[in-house]
Short mmCIF file of C-alpha atoms and ligand atoms in Angstrom, two decimals:
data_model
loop_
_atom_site.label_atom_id
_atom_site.label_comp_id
_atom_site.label_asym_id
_atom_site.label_seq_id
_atom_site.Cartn_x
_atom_site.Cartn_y
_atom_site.Cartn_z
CA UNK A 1 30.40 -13.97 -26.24
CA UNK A 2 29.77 -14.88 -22.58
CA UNK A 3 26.62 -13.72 -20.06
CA UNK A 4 26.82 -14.14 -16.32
CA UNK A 5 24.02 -13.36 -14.22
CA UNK A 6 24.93 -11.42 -11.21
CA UNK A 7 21.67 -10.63 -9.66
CA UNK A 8 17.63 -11.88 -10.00
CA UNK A 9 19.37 -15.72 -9.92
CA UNK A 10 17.28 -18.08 -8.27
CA UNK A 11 15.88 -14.63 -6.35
CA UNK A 12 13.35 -11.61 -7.78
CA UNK A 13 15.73 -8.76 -6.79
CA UNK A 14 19.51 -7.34 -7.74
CA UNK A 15 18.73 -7.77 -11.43
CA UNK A 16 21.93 -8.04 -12.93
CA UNK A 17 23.15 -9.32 -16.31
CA UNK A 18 26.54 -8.84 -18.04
CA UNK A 19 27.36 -9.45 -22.07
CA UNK A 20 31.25 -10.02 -22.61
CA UNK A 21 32.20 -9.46 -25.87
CA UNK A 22 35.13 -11.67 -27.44
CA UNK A 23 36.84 -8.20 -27.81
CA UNK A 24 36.66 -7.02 -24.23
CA UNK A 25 33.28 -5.04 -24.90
CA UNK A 26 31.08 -5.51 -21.87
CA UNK A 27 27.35 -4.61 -21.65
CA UNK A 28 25.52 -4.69 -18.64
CA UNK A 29 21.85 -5.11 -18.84
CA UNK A 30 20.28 -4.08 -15.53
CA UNK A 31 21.64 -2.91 -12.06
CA UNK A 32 18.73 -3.31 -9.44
CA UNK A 33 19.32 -3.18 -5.77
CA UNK A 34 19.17 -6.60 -3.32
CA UNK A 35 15.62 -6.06 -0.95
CA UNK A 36 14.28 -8.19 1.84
CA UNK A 37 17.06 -10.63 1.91
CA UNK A 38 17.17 -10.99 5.31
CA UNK A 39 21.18 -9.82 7.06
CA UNK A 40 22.92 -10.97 3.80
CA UNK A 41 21.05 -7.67 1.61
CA UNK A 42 23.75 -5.08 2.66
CA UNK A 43 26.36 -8.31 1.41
CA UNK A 44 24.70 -8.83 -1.98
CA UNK A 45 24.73 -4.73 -2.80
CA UNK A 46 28.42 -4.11 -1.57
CA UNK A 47 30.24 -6.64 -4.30
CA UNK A 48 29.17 -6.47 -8.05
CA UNK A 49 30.89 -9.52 -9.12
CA UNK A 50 32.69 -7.55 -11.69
CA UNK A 51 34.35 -4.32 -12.11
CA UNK A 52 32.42 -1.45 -12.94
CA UNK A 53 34.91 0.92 -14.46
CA UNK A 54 34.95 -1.64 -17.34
CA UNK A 55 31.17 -2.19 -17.98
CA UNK A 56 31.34 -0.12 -21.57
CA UNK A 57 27.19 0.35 -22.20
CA UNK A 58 24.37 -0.30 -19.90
CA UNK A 59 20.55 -0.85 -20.87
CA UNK A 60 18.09 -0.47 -18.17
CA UNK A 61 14.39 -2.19 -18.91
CA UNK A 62 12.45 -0.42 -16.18
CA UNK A 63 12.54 1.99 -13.52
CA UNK A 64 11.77 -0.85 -10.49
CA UNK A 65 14.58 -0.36 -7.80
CA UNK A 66 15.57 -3.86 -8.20
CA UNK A 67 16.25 -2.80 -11.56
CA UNK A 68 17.73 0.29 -11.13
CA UNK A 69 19.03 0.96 -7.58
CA UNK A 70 22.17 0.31 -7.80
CA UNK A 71 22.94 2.20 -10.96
CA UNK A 72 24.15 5.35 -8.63
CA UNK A 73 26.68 2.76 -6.93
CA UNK A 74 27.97 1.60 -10.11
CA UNK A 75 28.77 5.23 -11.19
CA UNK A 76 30.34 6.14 -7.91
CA UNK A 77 32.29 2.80 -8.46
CA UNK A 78 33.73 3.93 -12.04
CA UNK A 79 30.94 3.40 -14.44
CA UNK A 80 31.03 6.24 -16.94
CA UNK A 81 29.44 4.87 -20.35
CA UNK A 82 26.19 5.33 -21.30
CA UNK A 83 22.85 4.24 -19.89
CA UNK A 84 20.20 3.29 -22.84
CA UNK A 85 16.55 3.50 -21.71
CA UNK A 86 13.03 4.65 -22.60
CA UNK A 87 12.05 8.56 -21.58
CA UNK A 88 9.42 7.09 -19.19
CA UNK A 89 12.20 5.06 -17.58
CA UNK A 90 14.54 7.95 -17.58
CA UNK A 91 12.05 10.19 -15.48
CA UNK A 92 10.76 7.54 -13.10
CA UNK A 93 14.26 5.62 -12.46
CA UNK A 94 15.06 9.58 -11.14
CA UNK A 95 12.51 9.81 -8.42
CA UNK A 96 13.14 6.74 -7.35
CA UNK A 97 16.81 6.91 -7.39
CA UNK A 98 16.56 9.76 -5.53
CA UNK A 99 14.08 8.58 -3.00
CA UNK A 100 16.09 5.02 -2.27
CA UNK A 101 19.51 7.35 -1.80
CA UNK A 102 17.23 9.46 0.77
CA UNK A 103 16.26 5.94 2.52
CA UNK A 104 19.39 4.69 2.58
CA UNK A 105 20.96 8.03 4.17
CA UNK A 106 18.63 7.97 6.95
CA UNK A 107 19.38 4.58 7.48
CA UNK A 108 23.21 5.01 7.98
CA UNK A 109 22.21 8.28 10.01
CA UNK A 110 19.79 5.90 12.82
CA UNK A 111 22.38 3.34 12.73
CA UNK A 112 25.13 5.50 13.21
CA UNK A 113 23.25 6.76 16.12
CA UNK A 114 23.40 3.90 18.41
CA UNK A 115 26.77 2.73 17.04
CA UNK A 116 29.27 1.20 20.25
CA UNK A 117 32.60 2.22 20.61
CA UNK A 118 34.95 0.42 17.69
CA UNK A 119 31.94 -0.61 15.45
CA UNK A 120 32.50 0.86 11.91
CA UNK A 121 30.59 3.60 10.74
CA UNK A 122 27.52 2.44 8.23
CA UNK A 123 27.63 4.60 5.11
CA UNK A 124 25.04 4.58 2.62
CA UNK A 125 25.64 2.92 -0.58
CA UNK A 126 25.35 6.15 -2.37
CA UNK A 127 23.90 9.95 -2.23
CA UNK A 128 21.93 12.33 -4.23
CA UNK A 129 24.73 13.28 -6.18
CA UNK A 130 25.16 10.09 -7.54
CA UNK A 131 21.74 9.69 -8.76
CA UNK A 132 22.48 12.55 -10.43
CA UNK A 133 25.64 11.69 -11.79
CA UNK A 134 23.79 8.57 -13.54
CA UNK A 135 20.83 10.47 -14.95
CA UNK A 136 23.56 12.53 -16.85
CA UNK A 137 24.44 9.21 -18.44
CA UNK A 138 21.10 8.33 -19.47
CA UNK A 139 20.25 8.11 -23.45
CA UNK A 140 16.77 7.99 -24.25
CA UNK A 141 15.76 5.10 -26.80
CA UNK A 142 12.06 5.01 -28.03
CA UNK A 143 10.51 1.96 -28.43
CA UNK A 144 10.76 0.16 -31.84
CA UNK A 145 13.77 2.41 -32.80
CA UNK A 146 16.79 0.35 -34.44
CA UNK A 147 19.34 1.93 -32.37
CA UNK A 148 23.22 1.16 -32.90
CA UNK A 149 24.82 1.46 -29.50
CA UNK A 150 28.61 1.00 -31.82
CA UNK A 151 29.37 -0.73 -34.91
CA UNK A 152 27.81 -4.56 -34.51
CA UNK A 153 25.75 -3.79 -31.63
CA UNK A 154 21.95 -2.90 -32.20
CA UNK A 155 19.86 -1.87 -29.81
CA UNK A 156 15.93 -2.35 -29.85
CA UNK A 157 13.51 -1.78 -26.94
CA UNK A 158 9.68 -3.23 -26.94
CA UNK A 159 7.05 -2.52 -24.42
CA UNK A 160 7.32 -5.05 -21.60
CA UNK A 161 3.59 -3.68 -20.26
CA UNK A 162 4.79 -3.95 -16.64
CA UNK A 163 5.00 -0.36 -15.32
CA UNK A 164 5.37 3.10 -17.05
CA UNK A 165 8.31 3.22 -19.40
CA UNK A 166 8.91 -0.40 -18.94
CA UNK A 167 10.80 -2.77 -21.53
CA UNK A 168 12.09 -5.93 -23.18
CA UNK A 169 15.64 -5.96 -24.14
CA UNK A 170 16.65 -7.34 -27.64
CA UNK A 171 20.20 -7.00 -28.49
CA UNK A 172 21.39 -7.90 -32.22
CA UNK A 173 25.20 -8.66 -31.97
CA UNK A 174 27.62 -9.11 -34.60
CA UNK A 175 31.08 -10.46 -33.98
CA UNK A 176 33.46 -12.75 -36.25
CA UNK A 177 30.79 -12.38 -39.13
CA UNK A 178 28.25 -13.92 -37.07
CA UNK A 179 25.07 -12.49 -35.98
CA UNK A 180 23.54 -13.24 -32.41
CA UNK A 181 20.07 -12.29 -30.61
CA UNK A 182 19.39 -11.96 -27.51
CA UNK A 183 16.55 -10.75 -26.20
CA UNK A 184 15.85 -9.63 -22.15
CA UNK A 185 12.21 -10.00 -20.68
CA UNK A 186 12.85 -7.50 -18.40
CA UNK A 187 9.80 -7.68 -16.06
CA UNK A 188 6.67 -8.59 -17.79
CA UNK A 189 3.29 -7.15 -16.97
CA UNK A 190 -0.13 -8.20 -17.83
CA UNK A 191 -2.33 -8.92 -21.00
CA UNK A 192 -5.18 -6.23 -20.00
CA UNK A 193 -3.91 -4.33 -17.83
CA UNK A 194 -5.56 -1.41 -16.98
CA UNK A 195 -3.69 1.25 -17.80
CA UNK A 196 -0.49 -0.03 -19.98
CA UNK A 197 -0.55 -1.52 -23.22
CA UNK A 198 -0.02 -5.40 -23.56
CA UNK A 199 3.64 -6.67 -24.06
CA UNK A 200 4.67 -6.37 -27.73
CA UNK A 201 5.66 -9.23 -29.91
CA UNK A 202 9.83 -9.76 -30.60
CA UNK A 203 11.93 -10.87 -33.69
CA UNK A 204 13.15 -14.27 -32.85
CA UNK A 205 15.73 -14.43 -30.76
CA UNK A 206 18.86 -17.19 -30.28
CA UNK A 207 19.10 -16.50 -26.60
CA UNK A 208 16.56 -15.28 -24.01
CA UNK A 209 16.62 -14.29 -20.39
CA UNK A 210 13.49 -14.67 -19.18
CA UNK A 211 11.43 -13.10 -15.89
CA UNK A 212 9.62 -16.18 -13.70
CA UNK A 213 8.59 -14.54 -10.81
CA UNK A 214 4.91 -15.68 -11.31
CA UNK A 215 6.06 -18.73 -13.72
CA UNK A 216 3.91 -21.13 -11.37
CA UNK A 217 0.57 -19.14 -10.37
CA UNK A 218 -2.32 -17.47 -12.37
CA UNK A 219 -3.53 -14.19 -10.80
CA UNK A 220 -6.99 -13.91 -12.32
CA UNK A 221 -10.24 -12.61 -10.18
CA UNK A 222 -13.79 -13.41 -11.00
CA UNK A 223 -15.31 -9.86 -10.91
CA UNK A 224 -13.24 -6.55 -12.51
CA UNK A 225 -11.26 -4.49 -9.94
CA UNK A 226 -13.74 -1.30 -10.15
CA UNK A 227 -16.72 -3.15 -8.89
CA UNK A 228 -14.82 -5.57 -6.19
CA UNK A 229 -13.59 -1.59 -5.18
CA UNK A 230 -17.17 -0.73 -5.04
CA UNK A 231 -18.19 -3.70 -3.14
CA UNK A 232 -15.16 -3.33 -0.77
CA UNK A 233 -15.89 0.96 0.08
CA UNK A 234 -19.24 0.63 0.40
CA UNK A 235 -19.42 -2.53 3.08
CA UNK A 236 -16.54 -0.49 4.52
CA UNK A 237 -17.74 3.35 4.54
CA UNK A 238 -21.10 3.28 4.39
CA UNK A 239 -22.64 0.18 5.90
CA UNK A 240 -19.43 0.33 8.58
CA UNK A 241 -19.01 3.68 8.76
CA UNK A 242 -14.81 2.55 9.11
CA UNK A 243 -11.85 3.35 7.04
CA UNK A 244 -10.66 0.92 4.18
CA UNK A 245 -7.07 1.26 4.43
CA UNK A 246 -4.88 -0.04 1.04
CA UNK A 247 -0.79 -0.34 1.42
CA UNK A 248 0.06 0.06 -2.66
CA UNK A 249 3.43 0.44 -4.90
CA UNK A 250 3.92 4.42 -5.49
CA UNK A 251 4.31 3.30 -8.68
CA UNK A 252 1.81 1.10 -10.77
CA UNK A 253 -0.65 0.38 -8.03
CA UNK A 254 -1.40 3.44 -6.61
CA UNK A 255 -1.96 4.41 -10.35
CA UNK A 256 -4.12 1.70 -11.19
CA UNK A 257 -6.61 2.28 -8.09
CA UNK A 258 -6.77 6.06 -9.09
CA UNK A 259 -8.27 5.11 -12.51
CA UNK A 260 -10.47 2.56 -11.17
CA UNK A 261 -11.68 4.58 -8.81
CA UNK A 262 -12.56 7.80 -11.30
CA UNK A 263 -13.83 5.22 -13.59
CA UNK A 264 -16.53 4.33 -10.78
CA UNK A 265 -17.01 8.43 -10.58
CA UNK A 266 -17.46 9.18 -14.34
CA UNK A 267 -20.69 6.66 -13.74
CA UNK A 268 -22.09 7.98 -11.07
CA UNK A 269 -20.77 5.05 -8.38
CA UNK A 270 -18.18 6.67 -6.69
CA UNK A 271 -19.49 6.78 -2.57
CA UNK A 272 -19.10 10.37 -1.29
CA UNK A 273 -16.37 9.82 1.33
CA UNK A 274 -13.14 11.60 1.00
CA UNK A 275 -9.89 9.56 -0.94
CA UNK A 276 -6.34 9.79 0.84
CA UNK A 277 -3.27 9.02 -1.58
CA UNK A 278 -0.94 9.65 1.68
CA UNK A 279 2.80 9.05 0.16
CA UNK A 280 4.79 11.88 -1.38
CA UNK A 281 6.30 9.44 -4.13
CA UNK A 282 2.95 8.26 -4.95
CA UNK A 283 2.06 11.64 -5.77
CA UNK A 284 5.49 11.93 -8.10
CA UNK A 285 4.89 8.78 -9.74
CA UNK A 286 1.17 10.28 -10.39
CA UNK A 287 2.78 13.13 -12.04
CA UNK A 288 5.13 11.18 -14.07
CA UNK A 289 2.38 8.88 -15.53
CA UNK A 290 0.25 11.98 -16.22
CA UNK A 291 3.07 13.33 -18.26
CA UNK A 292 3.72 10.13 -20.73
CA UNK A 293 0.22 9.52 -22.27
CA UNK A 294 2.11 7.68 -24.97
CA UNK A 295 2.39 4.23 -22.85
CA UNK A 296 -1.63 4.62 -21.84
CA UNK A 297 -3.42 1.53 -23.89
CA UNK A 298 -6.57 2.37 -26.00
CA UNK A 299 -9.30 2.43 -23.14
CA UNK A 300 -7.37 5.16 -21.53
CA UNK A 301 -7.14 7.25 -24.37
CA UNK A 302 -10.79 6.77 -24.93
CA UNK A 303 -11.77 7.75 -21.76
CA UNK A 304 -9.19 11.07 -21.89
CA UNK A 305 -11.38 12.98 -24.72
CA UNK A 306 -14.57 12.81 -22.00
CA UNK A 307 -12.12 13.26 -19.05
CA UNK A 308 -8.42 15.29 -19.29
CA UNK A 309 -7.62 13.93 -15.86
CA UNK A 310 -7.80 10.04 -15.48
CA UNK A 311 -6.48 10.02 -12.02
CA UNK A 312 -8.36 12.87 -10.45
CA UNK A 313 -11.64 12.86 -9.25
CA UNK A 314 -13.93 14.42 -6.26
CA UNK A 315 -12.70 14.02 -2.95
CA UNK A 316 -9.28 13.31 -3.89
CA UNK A 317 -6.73 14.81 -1.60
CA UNK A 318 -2.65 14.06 -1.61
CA UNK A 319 -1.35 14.29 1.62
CA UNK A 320 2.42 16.03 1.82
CA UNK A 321 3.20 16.78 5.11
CA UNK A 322 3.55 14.18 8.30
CA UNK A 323 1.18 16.24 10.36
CA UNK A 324 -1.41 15.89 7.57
CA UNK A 325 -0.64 12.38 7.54
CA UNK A 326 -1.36 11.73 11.71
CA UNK A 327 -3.87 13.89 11.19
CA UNK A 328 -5.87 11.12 9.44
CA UNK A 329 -5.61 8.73 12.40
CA UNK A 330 -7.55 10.89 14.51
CA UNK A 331 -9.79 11.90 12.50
CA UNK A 332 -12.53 9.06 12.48
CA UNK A 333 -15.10 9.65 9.53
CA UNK A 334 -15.62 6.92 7.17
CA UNK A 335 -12.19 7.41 4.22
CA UNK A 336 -10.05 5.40 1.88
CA UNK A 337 -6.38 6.15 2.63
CA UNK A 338 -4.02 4.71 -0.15
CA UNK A 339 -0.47 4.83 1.04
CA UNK A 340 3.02 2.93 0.45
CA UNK A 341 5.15 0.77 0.62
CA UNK A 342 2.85 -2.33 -1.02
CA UNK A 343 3.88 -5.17 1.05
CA UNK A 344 3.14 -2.96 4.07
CA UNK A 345 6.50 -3.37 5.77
CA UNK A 346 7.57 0.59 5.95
CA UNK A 347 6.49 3.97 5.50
CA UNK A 348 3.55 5.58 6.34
CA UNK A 349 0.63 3.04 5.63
CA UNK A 350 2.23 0.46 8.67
CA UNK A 351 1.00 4.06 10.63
CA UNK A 352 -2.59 3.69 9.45
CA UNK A 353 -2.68 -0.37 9.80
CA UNK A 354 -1.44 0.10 13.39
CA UNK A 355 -4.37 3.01 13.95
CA UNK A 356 -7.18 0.72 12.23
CA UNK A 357 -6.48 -3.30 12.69
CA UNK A 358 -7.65 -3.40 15.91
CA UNK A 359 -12.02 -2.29 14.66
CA UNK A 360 -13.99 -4.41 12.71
CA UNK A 361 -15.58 -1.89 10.51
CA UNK A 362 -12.30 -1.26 9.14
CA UNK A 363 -10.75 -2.65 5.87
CA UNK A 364 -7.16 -3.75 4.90
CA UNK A 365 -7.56 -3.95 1.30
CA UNK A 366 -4.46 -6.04 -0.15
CA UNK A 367 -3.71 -5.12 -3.69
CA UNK A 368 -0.52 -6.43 -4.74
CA UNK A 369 2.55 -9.24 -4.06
CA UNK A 370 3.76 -9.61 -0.60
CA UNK A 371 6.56 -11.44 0.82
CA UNK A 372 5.07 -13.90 3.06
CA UNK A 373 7.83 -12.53 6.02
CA UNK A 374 6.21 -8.84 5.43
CA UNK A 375 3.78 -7.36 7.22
CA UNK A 376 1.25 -7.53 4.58
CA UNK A 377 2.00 -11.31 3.85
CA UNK A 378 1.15 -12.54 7.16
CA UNK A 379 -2.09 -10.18 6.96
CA UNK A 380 -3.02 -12.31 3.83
CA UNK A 381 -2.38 -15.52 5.15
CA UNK A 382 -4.73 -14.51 8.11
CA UNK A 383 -2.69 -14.47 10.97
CA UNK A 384 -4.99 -13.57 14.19
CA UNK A 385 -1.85 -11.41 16.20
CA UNK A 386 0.69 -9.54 14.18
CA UNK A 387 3.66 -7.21 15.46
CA UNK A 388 3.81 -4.17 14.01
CA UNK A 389 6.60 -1.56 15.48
CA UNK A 390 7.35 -4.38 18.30
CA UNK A 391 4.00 -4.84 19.63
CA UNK A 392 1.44 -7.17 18.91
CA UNK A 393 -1.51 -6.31 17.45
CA UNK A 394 -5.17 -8.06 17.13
CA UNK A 395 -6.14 -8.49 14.16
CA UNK A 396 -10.13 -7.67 14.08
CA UNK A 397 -10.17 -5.69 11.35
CA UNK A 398 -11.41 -7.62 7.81
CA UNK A 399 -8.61 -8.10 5.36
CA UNK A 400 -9.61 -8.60 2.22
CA UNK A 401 -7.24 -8.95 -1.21
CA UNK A 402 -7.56 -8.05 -4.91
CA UNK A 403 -5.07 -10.59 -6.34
CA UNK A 404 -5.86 -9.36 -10.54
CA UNK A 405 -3.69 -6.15 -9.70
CA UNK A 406 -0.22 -7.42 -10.31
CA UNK A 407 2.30 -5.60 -12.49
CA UNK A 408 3.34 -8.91 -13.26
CA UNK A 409 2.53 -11.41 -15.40
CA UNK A 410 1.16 -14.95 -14.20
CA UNK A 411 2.27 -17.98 -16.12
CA UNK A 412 0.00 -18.19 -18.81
CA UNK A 413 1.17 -14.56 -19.38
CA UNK A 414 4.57 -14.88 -19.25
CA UNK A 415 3.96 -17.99 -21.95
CA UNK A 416 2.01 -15.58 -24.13
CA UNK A 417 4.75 -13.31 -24.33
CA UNK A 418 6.75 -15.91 -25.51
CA UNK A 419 4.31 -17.21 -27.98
CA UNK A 420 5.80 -15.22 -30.91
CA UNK A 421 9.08 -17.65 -30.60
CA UNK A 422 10.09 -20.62 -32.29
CA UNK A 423 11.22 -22.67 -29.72
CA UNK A 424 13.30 -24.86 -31.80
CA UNK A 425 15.37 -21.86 -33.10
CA UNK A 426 16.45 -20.80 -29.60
CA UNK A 427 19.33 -22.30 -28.53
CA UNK A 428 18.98 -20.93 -24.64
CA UNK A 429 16.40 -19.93 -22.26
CA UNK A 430 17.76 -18.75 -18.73
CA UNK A 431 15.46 -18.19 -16.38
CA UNK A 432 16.03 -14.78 -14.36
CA UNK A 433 13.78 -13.30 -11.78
CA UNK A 434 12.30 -15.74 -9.91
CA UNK A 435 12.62 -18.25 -6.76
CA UNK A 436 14.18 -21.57 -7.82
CA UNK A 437 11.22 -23.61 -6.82
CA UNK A 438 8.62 -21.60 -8.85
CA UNK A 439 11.31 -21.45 -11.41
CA UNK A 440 11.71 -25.34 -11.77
CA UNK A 441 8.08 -25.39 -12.41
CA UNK A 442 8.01 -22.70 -14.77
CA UNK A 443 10.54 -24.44 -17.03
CA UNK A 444 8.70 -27.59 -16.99
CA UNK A 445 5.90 -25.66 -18.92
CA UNK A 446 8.17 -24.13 -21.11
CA UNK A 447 10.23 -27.39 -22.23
CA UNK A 448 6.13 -29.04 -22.32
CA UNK A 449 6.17 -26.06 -25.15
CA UNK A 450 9.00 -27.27 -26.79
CA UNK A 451 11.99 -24.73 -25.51
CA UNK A 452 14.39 -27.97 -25.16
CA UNK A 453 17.30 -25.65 -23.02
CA UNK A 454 15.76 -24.02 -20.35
CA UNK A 455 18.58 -23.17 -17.84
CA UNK A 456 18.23 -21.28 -14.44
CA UNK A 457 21.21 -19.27 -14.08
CA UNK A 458 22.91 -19.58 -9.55
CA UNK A 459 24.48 -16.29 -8.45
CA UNK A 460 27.58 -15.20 -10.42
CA UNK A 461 27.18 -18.30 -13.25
CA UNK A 462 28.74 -17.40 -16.58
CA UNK A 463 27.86 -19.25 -19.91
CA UNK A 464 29.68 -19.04 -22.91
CA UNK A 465 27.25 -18.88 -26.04
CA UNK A 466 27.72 -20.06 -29.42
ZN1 ZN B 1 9.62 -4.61 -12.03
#
């Protein structure tokens, strides 16, 4: 059996792993999309590496776009086996889908727009009917089922705790009368997370591929999220009378601040401003979550029997439309507007930023990773002048970060999850998902914890395993 790693090496996106078979049979374990890699992104996502009419199965671990996004490709490319993931993932990975083949259509559109005479025409990397095409080849596997994919290859998915639906890998091959495991991190979230239960425990496993994208840095804040919320609205609405203004994932994030913030209203805290969640797929990804109570952990189901509607509270408005959306700018009472994308780089929140960074009542309210290149990154880092749409742009307004809201893991989490293993019965650890230099450090800890093969995988490297 062989594994090459064809995306998320030495990098966090294009997660892509492929299992060759001695007999031909090839499984590919992810097939995420290239972001933010500067001119060489469009590169990465136009060559797999392999060929896609012979990948036989496909497991997906999560609905993430680097995880997913380039499923619809690999269908339009040949791909035509099935696509083994949780329901959660199955629903999500379709709005998503969807919404990165809308992007990436209006992309080719402006760029075809100002295209000179004998430059090629830019065609998006795939369309709605592709999405569609691979949702038809999805096959829903629940968590803890023993599922046999064909005869010597067992499927088994366990919750990964990172987002809705999301999970670890473990595959159980036999071939030549020997048994292999290998087992795939997939992304993993947090122990305590707010919403999702903590990652599960695995059977050992002989080889692992393992996420590092926080492998050197702990994420932990002093006070919990609801109160430094509190703190943040009510220096920023009342005292200020401004806006606080929070760029956040459709899908986790956004979530997360809903139930924090009717958790604050079921006690009486809430401040009596109005609440903006202003991003269409925000208010999907709401809908998605609201519909698979089964991944909630045991404080949310608690707090469902005294409230049917953890995300909902007073003065909670979604905003569809883009009128509704400028609408907000102008309007200049005292409001939280929670928008997308996280690292503040596009859609409709770099709008707001532009309207509000400029006033020092006002509050950008950080709540996630950010590149350091995005928009968001250099707000963290606390650069005075930033360019936003091609103009600078004082920065007078406070920014201010809650660093605990991470769908991933820090270090001490990621070694939790592993804590279950013996590391003297696996013969391989490959480190996936990460950027080499946090990844070196990461696999210092782990070899301090006895894993004595830690490998991190370069673009395209194939192993053979035992
Ligand atoms: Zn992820």
């Amino acid at each position: 059996m062989k594994i090459a790693f064809h995306g998320a090496a030495r990098t966090v996106t294009g997660s892509k792993h492929l299992i060759t078979l001695n007999n031909g049979t090839q499984i590919l374990l992810d097939c995420g999309l290239f972001q933010g890699m500067g001119q060489i992104t469009d590169k990465l996502n136009g060559y797999f590496g392999f060929n896609p009419a012979k990948i036989n199965y496909m497991v997906l671990s999560h609905a993430h776009i680097d995880h997913c996004g380039l499923l619809p490709r690999l269908v339009a490319e040949g791909f035509n086996g099935a696509i083994y993931c949780t329901p959660a993932t199955m629903d999500l990975a379709r709005i998503l889908m969807l919404d990165s083949a809308k992007i990436q259509m209006q992309d080719a559109e402006f760029a075809n727009k100002h295209i000179r005479p004998g430059e090629e025409m830019e065609k998006a990397l795939y369309t709605d009917e592709d999405v569609i095409k691979a949702v038809g080849l999805m096959k829903i596997v629940e968590y803890g089922e023993d599922f046999e994919i064909a005869p010597g290859i067992n499927l088994k998915l366990t919750d990964a705790g990172h987002i809705l639906g999301s999970a670890a890998v473990h595959l159980k091959i036999t071939e030549d009368g020997k048994t292999t495991h290998l087992t795939f991190s997939g992304d993993v979230g947090r122990y305590g997370d707010l919403l999702l239960k903590s990652p599960q425990t695995f059977e050992q496993a002989d080889y692992i591929l393992m996420e590092s994208t926080y492998g050197d840095s702990l994420h932990k804040d002093i006070d919990p999220i609801e109160e430094m919320l509190l703190e943040i609205i009510n220096h920023t609405c009342n005292v200020k009378k401004g806006k606080v203004i929070i760029p956040a994932f459709s899908v986790g994030r956004t979530q997360e601040l809903l139930y924090a913030l009717n958790g604050l209203e079921l006690k009486n805290k809430l401040p009596d401003i109005p609440y903006y969640v202003d991003s269409p797929l925000s208010a999907q990804a709401t809908e998605v979550l609201k519909n698979h109570t089964e991944v909630y952990n045991k404080t949310v189901k608690e707090v469902l029997k005294v409230d049917n509607d953890v995300f909902d509270f007073k003065g909670l408005r979604f905003v569809e439309s883009i009128e509704e959306s400028k609408a907000l700018n102008a309007d200049p009472r005292p409001c939280v507007i929670i928008s997308a994308s996280g690292m503040a780089e596009g859609g409709r929140v770099k709008h707001h930023i532009r309207n509000t960074i400029g006033n020092e009542k006002n509050t950008i309210l950080m709540v996630g990773y950010c590149e350091p290149s995005s928009l968001g990154g250099r707000l963290i880092a606390g650069q005075k002048v930033v360019d936003i749409f091609r103009e600078d742009y004082e920065v007078r307004a406070e920014v201010r970060s809650i660093k605990s809201m991470s769908a991933h893991g820090d270090y001490e989490d990621l070694l939790h999850f592993l804590s279950c293993q013996d590391p003297d019965k696996v013969k391989q650890l490959f480190l996936v998902h990460g950027e080499y230099e946090v990844q070196q450090h990461f696999a210092l800890k782990l070899r301090d914890k006895g894993f004595k093969h830690v490998n991190i995988p370069e673009y395209h490297q194939e192993f053979e395993l035992e």
